[in-house]
Amino acid sequence: MAAVTYELIKESKESMARLGKLHTPHGVIDTPIFMPVGTQATVKTMSPEELEEIGAGIILSNTYHLYLRPGYELVQQAGGLHKFMNWSGATLTDSGGFQVFSLGDLRKIREEGVEFRSHLDGSKHLFTPEKVMEIEMALGADIAMTFDECVSYPMDYEYTKLAMERTTRWAERCLNAHHREEQALFGIVQGGMYPDLRAISARDLISMDFPGYGIGGLSVGESKSLSYEILDATIPLMPRDKPRYLMGVGSPDFLIEGVIRGIDMFDCVLPTRIARNGTVFTSEGRLTIKNAVFKADFTPLDHHCDCYTCRNFSRAYLRHLFNTGEILGLRLTSYHNLYFLLNLMKQIREAIAADSLLTFRREFLSRYEGKEVK
Amino acid sequence: MAAVTYELIKESKESMARLGKLHTPHGVIDTPIFMPVGTQATVKTMSPEELEEIGAGIILSNTYHLYLRPGYELVQQAGGLHKFMNWSGATLTDSGGFQVFSLGDLRKIREEGVEFRSHLDGSKHLFTPEKVMEIEMALGADIAMTFDECVSYPMDYEYTKLAMERTTRWAERCLNAHHREEQALFGIVQGGMYPDLRAISARDLISMDFPGYGIGGLSVGESKSLSYEILDATIPLMPRDKPRYLMGVGSPDFLIEGVIRGIDMFDCVLPTRIARNGTVFTSEGRLTIKNAVFKADFTPLDHHCDCYTCRNFSRAYLRHLFNTGEILGLRLTSYHNLYFLLNLMKQIREAIAADSLLTFRREFLSRYEGKEVK
């Protein structure tokens, strides 16, 4: 029996959306799901109990960051990522691919792997598919991702093809190097903005029979309509009985559009990153808490939210905390934004169950999209 | 009936230590007690629930800081400090005296009051006893403190006398200006390092019959043995039936020594401030979490502590959080340090009840004083 299996519960009558269950060694997770990101073995500002409280069943950690600090040997020595950070839910580690490619001039790509310099101290390192598997196995998440090459946007057809083919060869090397039974290894479909390359990538990875598939290289600067086109062209080629994970996506509208196109899993630093700048999601659009208009506003962030922050604190108090640089402010907005997205995913699942997701999308977006609370 | 009353439960047979209960409109607090400091209407990094969890019955907020941001009118409009910050326990506000005197060149002291410039934007302000009462009444804490002049150390006899006498006149003006029934106003004994001035200050303030007394102007740079001498000379002059509050003291040894000399209440930013620098109290001395020796130490901060942090996280993980600048690290050490002091006060109360405080002091200090966990 595989470490992680996907159980298809229901396919929507009105779209590609589906309900499922992801069975992992650390719990069963209802999909579609959003995974909070704990880059450095901590979801910024949050305690593990708070993550449980908001219903996070699975979180993501970054291989690149943990490799640099504290080092994967140390995490292994601690008994793995779960024990190290005291998280009893499920975990997923990315492969570091996206991070090392984002280093720009600091990295060189070869067939063997990627040589890069640490963004922290300039020290030299080499990530090969085999090395990344060694690291991810040591970290011991429930789900590991293959080492892939994510091209920047825009990128010409020739290079995108070359990178996609290398990603496929690397996926094969990852598969050969991976031998941790209690960990599932997901492949990553690449191919940039070219539907025919996406199709080749999907076909070749599917032939390797991974227990799940990431879709990488989207939300890298292209328009949303282009991302949706690529999803429309790619997802129908993917197997029904495996989970599909759209990497690096976390804006409310994109989550809904992704689910409608058949995505089961998402992750993104967006909710916690904007929270630390004082921007929150609300059912009536985004809200920037530092705005003077909230100075004496004693109502909650979101008038339709029942999260801990909204039940207990006012916009005026949160504005004060941000104006004075108080850490509690960062905690409360981070909590709210993650709750908002996890609650959105719950509403999405309920709408799929009721075959009303398209109505839900229309109603949600009419209140949210392009709006700002003022 | 006064807003806040002190009930004397037991006087120690072996020292000046005593057990009591402070009855406030927001709960009954067992004394001796340590009050966490929430300078800007938040105890740094902590949620109100976490403060409750560690047993904080009363917290302190700073009048000077709240006056500047968000402004006392706004806190009043929110329904007072408790509602503004969502804290259901008791609160105390200092008078801003210590803060404005700490501004140095930015302030001028006159009989009328203190003219000062904001440390934030240089704007000009005037704190008079009457103005401070207006602010503290608006903030609405359970206990307000009179506006006093805290002299620096060292300071000559003449000026210390002058400042002490002015503090007494200001205390009288505060008393006349204060008219908030549900709030108690405590006087502050000054007199620097001169026992005869302390005696005059105590006598004159006691004649005004405040429901409680602060002892200000200690722990300002003098040696601990000198502070203890001043306490020894002052406290026997103070009434048995009123609470005694030693302002700005929070190191474990000083707490024990203060209680032994008859103190009932303490406050200090020390536990949360050093926590944010990665230094924690343990039963075996202080510990600096960034030290390399803790890199692979998977044991808790304090091997004898049962707080949330110690039950769930290792030194290695905390070191990683500090090395990577993660906010959860600041939360966990702040939580631990406050728990440590509140738990110390609980042990002190139990030792007074058992008439074994002197033994407790000897045992505690033999493990703690001058020690560093390495």
XYZ file of C-alpha atoms in Angstrom:
748
model
C 0.000 0.000 0.000
C 1.305 3.433 -0.992
C 2.136 6.004 1.690
C -0.399 8.483 0.360
C -3.501 7.565 -1.594
C -6.219 9.624 -3.174
C -9.835 8.610 -2.818
C -12.177 10.210 -5.333
C -15.462 10.969 -3.583
C -17.437 12.922 -6.132
C -17.043 14.536 -9.508
C -19.012 17.723 -10.081
C -21.823 17.718 -12.618
C -21.146 21.295 -13.666
C -17.352 21.512 -13.904
C -14.086 19.581 -13.551
C -14.261 20.119 -9.766
C -14.115 17.081 -7.536
C -14.249 16.052 -3.904
C -11.695 13.646 -2.556
C -9.802 12.388 0.452
C -6.050 12.320 0.723
C -5.038 9.458 3.009
C -1.645 10.129 4.612
C 0.322 8.627 7.506
C -0.649 11.793 9.425
C -4.348 11.939 8.834
C -7.003 12.047 6.154
C -7.450 15.370 4.386
C -10.573 16.454 2.544
C -9.767 17.893 -0.873
C -9.730 20.388 -2.503
C -7.421 21.849 0.149
C -5.129 24.839 0.685
C -1.794 24.093 2.405
C -0.287 26.868 4.582
C 3.433 27.309 3.970
C 5.923 26.784 6.780
C 9.046 27.735 4.848
C 11.501 27.245 7.705
C 9.618 24.550 9.650
C 7.190 27.129 11.039
C 4.160 28.747 9.447
C 5.163 32.336 10.116
C 3.736 33.686 13.433
C 1.524 30.592 13.991
C 1.697 27.859 16.626
C 0.898 24.263 15.658
C -2.241 24.420 17.821
C -3.481 27.469 15.948
C -2.955 25.655 12.642
C -5.028 22.761 13.945
C -7.673 25.183 15.192
C -8.158 26.700 11.738
C -8.390 23.233 10.222
C -5.053 22.936 8.429
C -4.657 19.221 7.744
C -1.422 19.521 5.785
C 1.319 22.141 5.613
C 4.253 22.666 3.270
C 7.912 23.213 4.093
C 10.742 24.293 1.821
C 13.601 21.905 1.129
C 15.948 24.691 0.001
C 15.507 26.685 3.218
C 15.688 23.700 5.567
C 18.755 22.397 3.719
C 20.531 25.698 4.472
C 19.153 26.122 7.988
C 19.117 24.150 10.226
C 20.364 21.453 7.816
C 18.527 18.254 6.876
C 20.763 16.048 9.014
C 19.647 17.986 12.082
C 15.953 17.655 11.195
C 16.526 13.936 10.669
C 18.300 13.709 14.016
C 15.273 15.397 15.624
C 13.128 12.563 14.292
C 11.980 14.320 11.116
C 10.069 17.455 10.297
C 6.927 16.531 12.263
C 8.795 16.004 15.505
C 11.195 18.895 14.964
C 8.380 21.433 14.665
C 5.849 19.560 16.803
C 3.278 19.220 14.035
C 1.068 16.150 14.118
C -0.762 16.789 10.843
C 0.482 15.892 7.379
C 3.382 17.620 5.640
C 4.717 18.124 2.140
C 8.165 19.306 1.114
C 8.810 20.985 -2.190
C 12.019 20.046 -3.995
C 13.829 23.363 -3.825
C 13.562 23.572 -7.604
C 11.589 26.800 -7.633
C 13.878 28.394 -5.001
C 17.183 27.598 -6.697
C 15.920 28.763 -10.086
C 14.774 31.985 -8.450
C 18.371 32.630 -7.403
C 19.086 33.942 -10.917
C 22.791 34.687 -11.344
C 23.599 32.627 -8.267
C 22.904 29.293 -10.005
C 24.064 27.237 -13.000
C 21.907 24.535 -14.497
C 23.540 21.404 -15.910
C 22.189 17.988 -16.805
C 23.642 16.661 -13.581
C 21.785 19.201 -11.450
C 21.931 22.813 -10.302
C 24.970 24.422 -8.778
C 24.015 27.412 -6.675
C 25.264 29.811 -4.082
C 23.367 30.244 -0.838
C 21.452 33.546 -0.639
C 22.596 33.713 2.988
C 26.375 33.402 2.845
C 27.304 32.763 -0.792
C 28.492 29.226 -0.047
C 28.456 26.790 -3.000
C 26.066 23.839 -3.222
C 24.908 21.276 -5.765
C 21.341 20.007 -5.975
C 20.972 16.917 -8.118
C 17.789 14.846 -8.259
C 19.557 12.231 -6.130
C 20.724 14.797 -3.564
C 17.267 16.342 -3.296
C 15.769 12.908 -2.700
C 18.323 12.314 0.058
C 17.303 15.610 1.662
C 13.571 15.108 1.313
C 13.770 11.565 2.665
C 15.704 12.877 5.660
C 13.164 15.632 6.263
C 10.565 12.883 6.223
C 7.435 14.708 5.068
C 4.426 12.635 4.045
C 4.744 13.916 0.490
C 7.990 14.795 -1.327
C 8.167 16.531 -4.694
C 10.532 15.672 -7.556
C 13.341 18.063 -8.450
C 12.174 20.121 -11.425
C 13.235 23.078 -13.497
C 10.801 25.956 -13.391
C 11.446 28.409 -16.246
C 10.831 32.118 -15.891
C 8.119 33.993 -17.765
C 8.174 34.859 -20.573
C 10.360 32.074 -22.001
C 10.774 30.923 -25.621
C 9.486 27.575 -26.854
C 12.905 26.028 -27.410
C 14.239 26.570 -23.912
C 10.915 25.695 -22.301
C 10.970 22.383 -24.195
C 14.553 21.687 -23.163
C 13.780 22.431 -19.488
C 10.598 20.353 -19.582
C 12.455 17.361 -21.036
C 15.183 17.715 -18.414
C 12.501 17.886 -15.719
C 11.165 14.576 -17.013
C 14.624 12.981 -16.945
C 15.157 14.332 -13.430
C 11.771 12.951 -12.359
C 12.947 9.518 -13.471
C 16.189 9.903 -11.526
C 14.186 11.030 -8.456
C 11.964 7.988 -8.754
C 15.019 5.713 -8.867
C 16.664 7.431 -5.914
C 13.591 7.582 -3.717
C 13.173 4.733 -1.270
C 11.198 5.820 1.736
C 8.087 3.721 2.000
C 6.158 5.985 4.351
C 6.681 8.943 1.993
C 4.912 9.536 -1.314
C 6.806 11.135 -4.202
C 4.789 13.389 -6.524
C 5.967 14.287 -10.026
C 5.753 17.836 -11.406
C 4.302 18.696 -14.803
C 6.135 21.560 -16.509
C 6.029 22.988 -20.027
C 5.591 26.704 -19.442
C 2.829 28.403 -21.365
C 2.843 25.899 -24.249
C -0.084 23.455 -24.194
C 1.701 20.919 -26.403
C 4.731 20.860 -24.056
C 2.424 20.509 -21.045
C 0.784 17.558 -22.815
C 4.127 15.837 -23.439
C 5.217 16.481 -19.848
C 1.969 15.119 -18.455
C 2.104 12.027 -20.681
C 5.698 11.193 -19.762
C 5.220 11.725 -16.029
C 1.980 9.770 -15.978
C 3.838 6.860 -17.567
C 6.057 6.807 -14.460
C 2.941 6.295 -12.330
C 3.500 8.776 -9.495
C 0.902 8.717 -6.673
C 0.192 12.412 -7.325
C 1.150 15.254 -9.643
C 2.157 18.833 -9.153
C 1.572 21.444 -11.817
C 4.522 23.795 -11.652
C 5.556 26.924 -13.463
C 2.247 28.765 -13.248
C 1.513 32.025 -11.424
C 5.023 33.190 -12.359
C 4.041 36.501 -13.909
C 1.639 35.522 -16.687
C -1.963 36.775 -16.839
C -4.586 34.796 -14.983
C -6.462 34.059 -18.183
C -3.319 32.480 -19.602
C -2.859 30.380 -16.436
C -6.458 29.213 -16.732
C -5.908 28.298 -20.408
C -2.918 26.173 -19.474
C -4.892 24.451 -16.725
C -7.751 23.845 -19.154
C -5.322 22.236 -21.589
C -3.419 20.183 -19.017
C -5.795 18.808 -16.415
C -7.998 16.755 -18.744
C -4.854 14.778 -19.616
C -4.248 13.808 -15.997
C -5.500 10.624 -14.330
C -8.788 10.788 -12.403
C -7.485 8.664 -9.556
C -4.488 10.803 -8.565
C -4.381 14.137 -6.719
C -3.464 17.273 -8.698
C -1.535 19.969 -6.924
C -1.274 23.488 -8.346
C 1.933 24.875 -6.864
C 2.313 28.416 -5.532
C -1.251 29.621 -5.926
C -3.232 31.202 -3.082
C -5.386 34.143 -4.121
C -9.079 33.480 -3.462
C -10.208 33.898 -7.075
C -7.430 31.619 -8.387
C -8.324 28.945 -5.810
C -11.913 28.888 -7.025
C -10.886 28.874 -10.695
C -8.348 26.135 -10.016
C -10.880 23.898 -8.310
C -13.356 24.408 -11.133
C -10.636 23.186 -13.503
C -9.980 20.052 -11.429
C -7.240 21.007 -8.919
C -7.175 19.246 -5.523
C -4.298 20.916 -3.664
C -2.811 24.419 -3.466
C -0.094 26.168 -1.475
C 1.143 29.752 -1.310
C 2.951 32.177 0.995
C 0.541 34.938 -0.080
C -1.896 34.847 2.889
C 0.817 35.071 5.549
C 3.060 37.425 3.566
C 0.375 40.062 2.930
C -0.866 39.608 6.503
C 2.506 40.731 7.830
C 2.155 43.856 5.708
C -1.265 44.474 7.236
C -3.397 43.359 4.296
C -6.223 40.918 4.891
C -8.785 39.070 2.821
C -12.401 39.803 3.668
C -15.637 38.648 2.081
C -15.934 42.173 0.675
C -12.440 42.427 -0.823
C -9.003 43.154 0.526
C -8.512 45.482 3.500
C -5.351 47.405 4.414
C -5.430 47.780 8.164
C -3.053 50.744 8.382
C -5.481 52.998 6.531
C -6.532 56.028 8.592
C -10.198 55.268 7.975
C -9.966 52.369 10.467
C -8.615 54.526 13.314
C -11.847 54.460 15.298
C -13.500 51.479 13.617
C -14.428 49.118 16.427
C -15.881 46.446 14.133
C -14.053 43.222 13.150
C -11.799 42.843 10.100
C -14.441 40.894 8.215
C -18.059 41.334 9.264
C -18.904 37.833 8.053
C -15.964 35.986 9.631
C -16.073 34.006 12.859
C -12.328 33.425 13.295
C -10.505 34.089 16.571
C -9.265 37.472 15.373
C -12.662 38.650 14.165
C -14.451 37.398 17.263
C -12.114 39.221 19.650
C -10.404 42.258 18.140
C -11.399 45.428 16.307
C -9.960 47.085 13.231
C -8.992 50.026 15.479
C -6.986 47.758 17.800
C -5.314 45.924 14.900
C -4.422 49.243 13.274
C -2.869 50.332 16.587
C -0.846 47.102 16.766
C 0.463 47.616 13.224
C 1.213 51.297 13.781
C 3.250 50.459 16.861
C 5.011 47.443 15.312
C 3.529 44.961 17.773
C 3.940 41.259 17.006
C 0.422 40.397 18.124
C -0.779 42.346 15.072
C 1.166 40.048 12.723
C -0.220 37.019 14.530
C -3.831 38.151 14.327
C -3.808 39.062 10.613
C -1.877 35.881 9.693
C -4.392 33.818 11.636
C -7.290 35.562 9.917
C -5.911 35.206 6.385
C -5.170 31.503 6.768
C -8.573 30.942 8.346
C -10.162 32.853 5.493
C -8.559 30.618 2.838
C -9.191 27.361 4.697
C -12.771 28.420 5.285
C -13.066 29.335 1.601
C -11.889 25.824 0.691
C -14.497 24.382 3.041
C -17.216 26.444 1.375
C -15.905 25.292 -1.998
C -16.127 21.647 -0.917
C -19.674 22.193 0.329
C -20.587 23.841 -2.963
C -19.167 20.888 -4.928
C -21.191 18.531 -2.751
C -24.312 20.589 -3.491
C -23.446 20.990 -7.200
C -23.545 24.748 -6.760
C -19.910 25.752 -7.226
C -20.562 27.943 -10.256
C -23.192 29.886 -8.308
C -20.822 30.120 -5.366
C -18.106 31.487 -7.651
C -20.416 34.132 -9.076
C -21.626 35.261 -5.647
C -18.201 35.219 -4.047
C -16.470 37.093 -6.837
C -19.219 39.705 -7.138
C -18.452 40.728 -3.554
C -14.701 40.114 -3.598
C -13.016 40.592 -6.946
C -11.289 43.934 -7.446
C -12.865 45.277 -4.258
C -11.142 47.029 -1.418
C -12.712 47.705 1.971
C -12.425 51.421 2.698
C -16.533 50.429 49.072
C -13.209 51.165 47.367
C -12.593 49.937 43.825
C -9.606 47.857 44.883
C -9.080 46.433 48.354
C -6.296 44.417 49.891
C -7.093 41.484 52.121
C -4.216 40.356 54.311
C -4.302 36.558 54.540
C -1.142 35.670 56.385
C 2.043 37.257 57.674
C 5.143 35.106 57.548
C 6.704 33.990 60.831
C 10.218 34.188 59.424
C 10.265 37.410 57.399
C 8.223 40.441 56.351
C 6.632 38.320 53.599
C 2.871 38.105 53.502
C 0.038 36.472 51.593
C -2.909 38.530 50.479
C -5.720 38.963 48.016
C -6.200 41.986 45.830
C -9.910 42.433 45.136
C -10.464 44.314 41.871
C -13.450 44.910 39.566
C -11.786 42.376 37.225
C -11.058 39.531 39.583
C -9.327 38.597 42.801
C -5.550 38.267 42.594
C -3.427 36.278 45.022
C -0.413 38.272 46.184
C 2.557 38.480 46.045
C 2.166 38.740 42.271
C 4.201 39.645 39.209
C 2.404 41.774 36.601
C 3.415 41.280 32.929
C 3.859 44.577 31.092
C 1.709 45.406 28.086
C 3.320 48.731 27.222
C 1.187 49.505 24.187
C -1.981 47.650 25.219
C -0.415 44.292 24.330
C 2.009 42.142 26.276
C 4.574 41.746 23.521
C 3.996 38.596 21.374
C 1.264 37.239 23.722
C -2.466 36.783 23.173
C -4.899 37.494 26.023
C -5.713 33.776 26.205
C -2.054 32.895 26.664
C -1.810 35.409 29.508
C -4.793 33.758 31.171
C -3.273 30.337 30.582
C -0.075 31.247 32.444
C -2.129 32.655 35.316
C -1.616 36.397 34.842
C -4.365 38.000 36.924
C -3.286 41.578 36.333
C -1.210 43.295 33.668
C 0.290 46.764 33.400
C 0.050 49.284 30.575
C 1.994 52.493 30.052
C 0.172 55.818 30.133
C 2.937 57.637 28.258
C 2.883 55.198 25.330
C -0.906 54.941 25.105
C -1.191 58.730 25.327
C 1.019 59.023 22.232
C -0.448 56.024 20.381
C -3.323 55.405 19.848
C -4.343 58.300 22.132
C -6.369 58.027 25.332
C -9.545 59.403 23.758
C -9.521 56.478 21.321
C -9.049 53.913 24.091
C -11.917 55.574 25.967
C -14.057 55.475 22.839
C -13.307 51.740 22.560
C -14.780 51.315 26.038
C -11.499 51.461 27.952
C -8.294 49.485 28.014
C -9.917 46.129 28.842
C -12.267 46.221 25.881
C -9.734 47.784 23.516
C -7.246 44.944 24.015
C -9.791 42.239 24.863
C -8.370 41.530 28.305
C -10.826 40.395 30.969
C -8.375 40.331 33.876
C -7.317 43.294 35.992
C -5.146 46.143 34.733
C -2.905 48.840 36.138
C -1.600 51.935 34.374
C 1.559 53.675 35.443
C 1.533 57.466 35.373
C 4.091 58.075 32.665
C 6.358 59.643 35.269
C 9.191 57.211 34.771
C 8.913 57.428 30.958
C 8.934 61.218 30.696
C 11.846 61.543 33.123
C 13.724 58.977 31.059
C 13.439 61.314 28.061
C 16.406 63.312 29.412
C 16.990 66.421 27.327
C 13.550 66.111 25.791
C 11.776 67.207 29.002
C 11.602 70.138 31.413
C 10.320 69.757 34.956
C 8.366 72.599 36.558
C 6.108 72.754 39.578
C 3.129 72.710 37.240
C 4.227 69.494 35.566
C 6.594 68.143 32.926
C 6.882 69.535 29.455
C 8.290 66.967 27.059
C 8.779 66.130 23.443
C 7.515 62.855 22.038
C 10.295 60.336 21.342
C 8.364 59.476 18.166
C 7.907 62.779 16.349
C 9.298 65.495 18.627
C 5.855 67.003 19.213
C 5.454 69.034 22.439
C 3.287 67.880 25.354
C 2.603 68.794 28.965
C 1.928 66.223 31.684
C 0.520 67.750 34.851
C -0.892 65.674 37.700
C -4.363 66.758 36.580
C -3.707 65.850 32.939
C -2.314 62.445 33.876
C -5.402 61.740 35.973
C -7.591 62.685 33.012
C -5.642 60.227 30.847
C -5.610 57.396 33.367
C -9.314 57.785 34.090
C -10.000 57.617 30.348
C -7.844 54.512 29.962
C -9.919 53.040 32.765
C -7.548 50.540 34.349
C -8.509 49.050 37.718
C -5.510 50.736 39.322
C -4.019 54.108 38.349
C -0.738 55.475 39.698
C -0.063 59.067 40.771
C 2.221 61.249 38.662
C 5.644 61.214 40.323
C 9.187 62.361 39.704
C 11.697 59.564 39.549
C 15.254 60.889 39.932
C 18.199 59.292 38.205
C 20.993 57.472 40.030
C 23.245 58.679 41.481
C 21.548 61.895 42.643
C 22.526 64.294 45.426
C 20.502 64.666 48.609
C 19.257 68.183 47.895
C 17.721 67.458 44.539
C 16.344 64.116 45.670
C 14.597 65.910 48.552
C 13.184 68.557 46.238
C 11.876 65.925 43.800
C 10.408 63.846 46.617
C 8.568 66.850 48.058
C 7.248 67.764 44.630
C 6.111 64.147 44.158
C 4.144 64.492 47.388
C 2.514 67.753 46.249
C 1.709 66.145 42.902
C 0.215 63.135 44.700
C -2.142 65.503 46.507
C -3.106 67.164 43.224
C -3.700 63.723 41.674
C -5.927 62.767 44.575
C -7.974 65.940 44.117
C -8.271 65.452 40.375
C -9.128 61.754 40.472
C -12.819 60.911 40.435
C -13.419 57.528 38.929
C -15.117 55.313 41.472
C -14.365 51.997 39.841
C -10.644 52.841 39.682
C -8.191 52.837 42.595
C -5.417 55.447 42.750
C -2.136 54.325 44.309
C 0.457 56.810 45.635
C 4.177 56.400 44.915
C 6.862 56.644 47.594
C 10.061 58.288 46.354
C 13.182 59.579 48.116
C 16.011 58.009 46.134
C 18.687 56.197 48.103
C 18.154 58.257 51.304
C 16.280 56.393 54.031
C 15.225 59.597 55.828
C 13.702 61.002 52.610
C 11.928 57.679 51.999
C 10.536 57.908 55.536
C 9.190 61.431 54.972
C 7.701 60.444 51.609
C 6.030 57.375 53.114
C 4.650 59.342 56.080
C 3.201 62.117 53.907
C 1.661 59.766 51.356
C 0.216 57.515 54.041
C -1.479 60.559 55.549
C -3.378 60.906 52.255
C -4.743 57.386 52.740
C -4.275 55.840 49.299
C -5.678 52.315 48.828
C -2.185 51.125 47.864
C 1.397 52.330 47.497
C 4.041 52.060 44.856
C 7.717 52.217 45.709
C 9.379 54.009 42.834
C 12.915 54.979 41.967
C 14.563 51.653 42.727
C 16.346 49.336 40.304
C 17.571 52.430 38.443
C 21.261 51.550 38.400
C 22.135 51.134 42.070
C 23.518 47.902 43.514
C 21.038 45.293 44.656
C 22.316 45.473 48.216
C 21.544 49.202 48.253
C 18.032 48.562 46.895
C 17.472 45.994 49.621
C 18.666 48.481 52.263
C 16.160 51.053 51.044
C 13.376 48.475 51.086
C 14.408 47.427 54.611
C 14.213 51.044 55.733
C 10.958 51.892 53.954
C 8.566 48.983 54.141
C 8.263 48.785 57.943
C 6.853 52.325 57.789
C 4.046 51.297 55.478
C 0.569 50.235 56.577
C -0.124 46.518 56.959
C -3.544 46.740 55.392
C -2.509 48.215 52.040
C -0.758 46.571 49.079
C 2.867 47.510 48.379
C 4.025 47.589 44.800
C 7.730 47.628 43.902
C 7.850 49.231 40.477
C 10.058 48.029 37.622
C 11.537 44.931 39.249
C 11.439 41.498 37.601
C 14.631 39.479 38.064
C 13.963 36.228 39.935
C 16.359 36.958 42.810
C 14.980 40.482 43.293
C 11.411 39.146 43.343
C 12.268 36.758 46.158
C 14.188 39.405 48.097
C 11.357 41.892 47.612
C 8.739 39.486 48.910
C 10.875 38.685 51.934
C 10.950 42.421 52.654
C 7.167 42.736 52.416
C 6.384 43.538 48.766
C 3.063 42.363 47.279
C 3.247 43.441 43.630
C 5.944 43.722 40.961
C 6.137 44.581 37.268
C 8.946 44.642 34.728
C 9.599 44.411 30.978
C 12.643 42.235 31.684
C 11.116 38.774 31.037
C 9.652 39.678 27.647
C 12.556 41.922 26.607
C 15.279 39.341 27.208
C 13.045 36.669 25.694
C 13.019 38.552 22.398
C 16.809 38.519 22.500
C 16.729 34.758 23.022
C 17.568 34.693 26.724
C 15.405 32.653 29.052
C 15.159 31.994 32.754
C 15.585 28.384 33.796
C 15.711 26.743 37.203
C 19.437 26.312 36.587
C 20.217 29.889 35.590
C 19.845 31.911 32.437
C 20.136 30.294 29.020
C 21.015 31.997 25.724
C 19.281 30.004 23.032
C 21.468 31.151 20.135
C 24.534 29.459 21.617
C 26.008 26.821 19.306
C 25.975 24.254 22.107
C 22.177 23.951 21.705
C 22.332 23.149 17.979
C 21.424 19.487 18.428
C 19.964 19.665 21.932
C 16.528 18.107 21.693
C 15.650 18.688 25.343
C 13.363 21.499 26.601
C 14.553 24.980 27.618
C 14.147 24.183 31.306
C 14.201 20.527 32.339
C 11.990 21.308 35.328
C 9.385 23.433 33.564
C 5.973 22.255 32.410
C 4.985 25.309 30.369
C 3.616 25.059 26.818
C 7.013 25.849 25.296
C 8.892 23.305 27.392
C 6.280 20.597 26.871
C 6.337 20.930 23.084
C 9.574 22.334 21.693
C 13.293 21.621 21.928
C 16.248 23.920 22.414
C 17.414 22.889 18.918
C 14.116 23.986 17.373
C 14.050 27.268 19.322
C 17.634 27.973 18.307
C 16.645 27.380 14.677
C 13.697 29.794 15.031
C 15.963 32.495 16.465
C 18.678 31.923 13.875
C 16.160 32.323 11.087
C 14.368 35.307 12.660
C 11.058 33.492 13.011
C 8.343 35.139 15.120
C 7.272 31.856 16.704
C 10.648 31.868 18.485
C 9.877 35.214 20.143
C 6.449 33.928 21.151
C 7.766 30.734 22.707
C 10.546 32.344 24.765
C 8.270 35.195 25.906
C 5.666 32.663 26.980
C 8.255 30.652 28.846
C 9.795 33.615 30.678
C 6.444 34.973 31.826
C 5.358 31.503 32.898
C 8.620 31.099 34.758
C 8.090 34.295 36.785
C 4.405 33.656 37.462
C 5.228 30.120 38.501
C 8.027 31.451 40.715
C 5.505 33.762 42.415
C 3.202 30.780 42.929
C 6.032 28.822 44.532
C 6.813 31.855 46.685
C 3.192 32.042 47.847
C 3.230 28.346 48.669
C 6.465 28.775 50.600
C 4.975 31.662 52.610
C 1.957 29.491 53.391
C 4.297 26.737 54.587
C 6.601 29.180 56.438
C 9.493 27.952 54.338
C 10.327 30.959 52.185
C 13.860 31.334 53.527
C 14.606 27.709 52.688
C 13.021 28.198 49.278
C 15.235 31.227 48.667
C 18.377 29.319 49.601
C 17.517 26.365 47.383
C 16.355 28.457 44.450
C 19.329 30.805 44.490
C 21.881 28.016 44.906
C 20.705 26.638 41.569
C 19.955 29.941 39.840
C 22.073 32.859 40.945
C 25.002 33.730 38.733
C 24.497 30.518 36.763
C 24.299 30.121 33.032
C 23.124 26.982 31.251
C 25.808 25.932 28.788
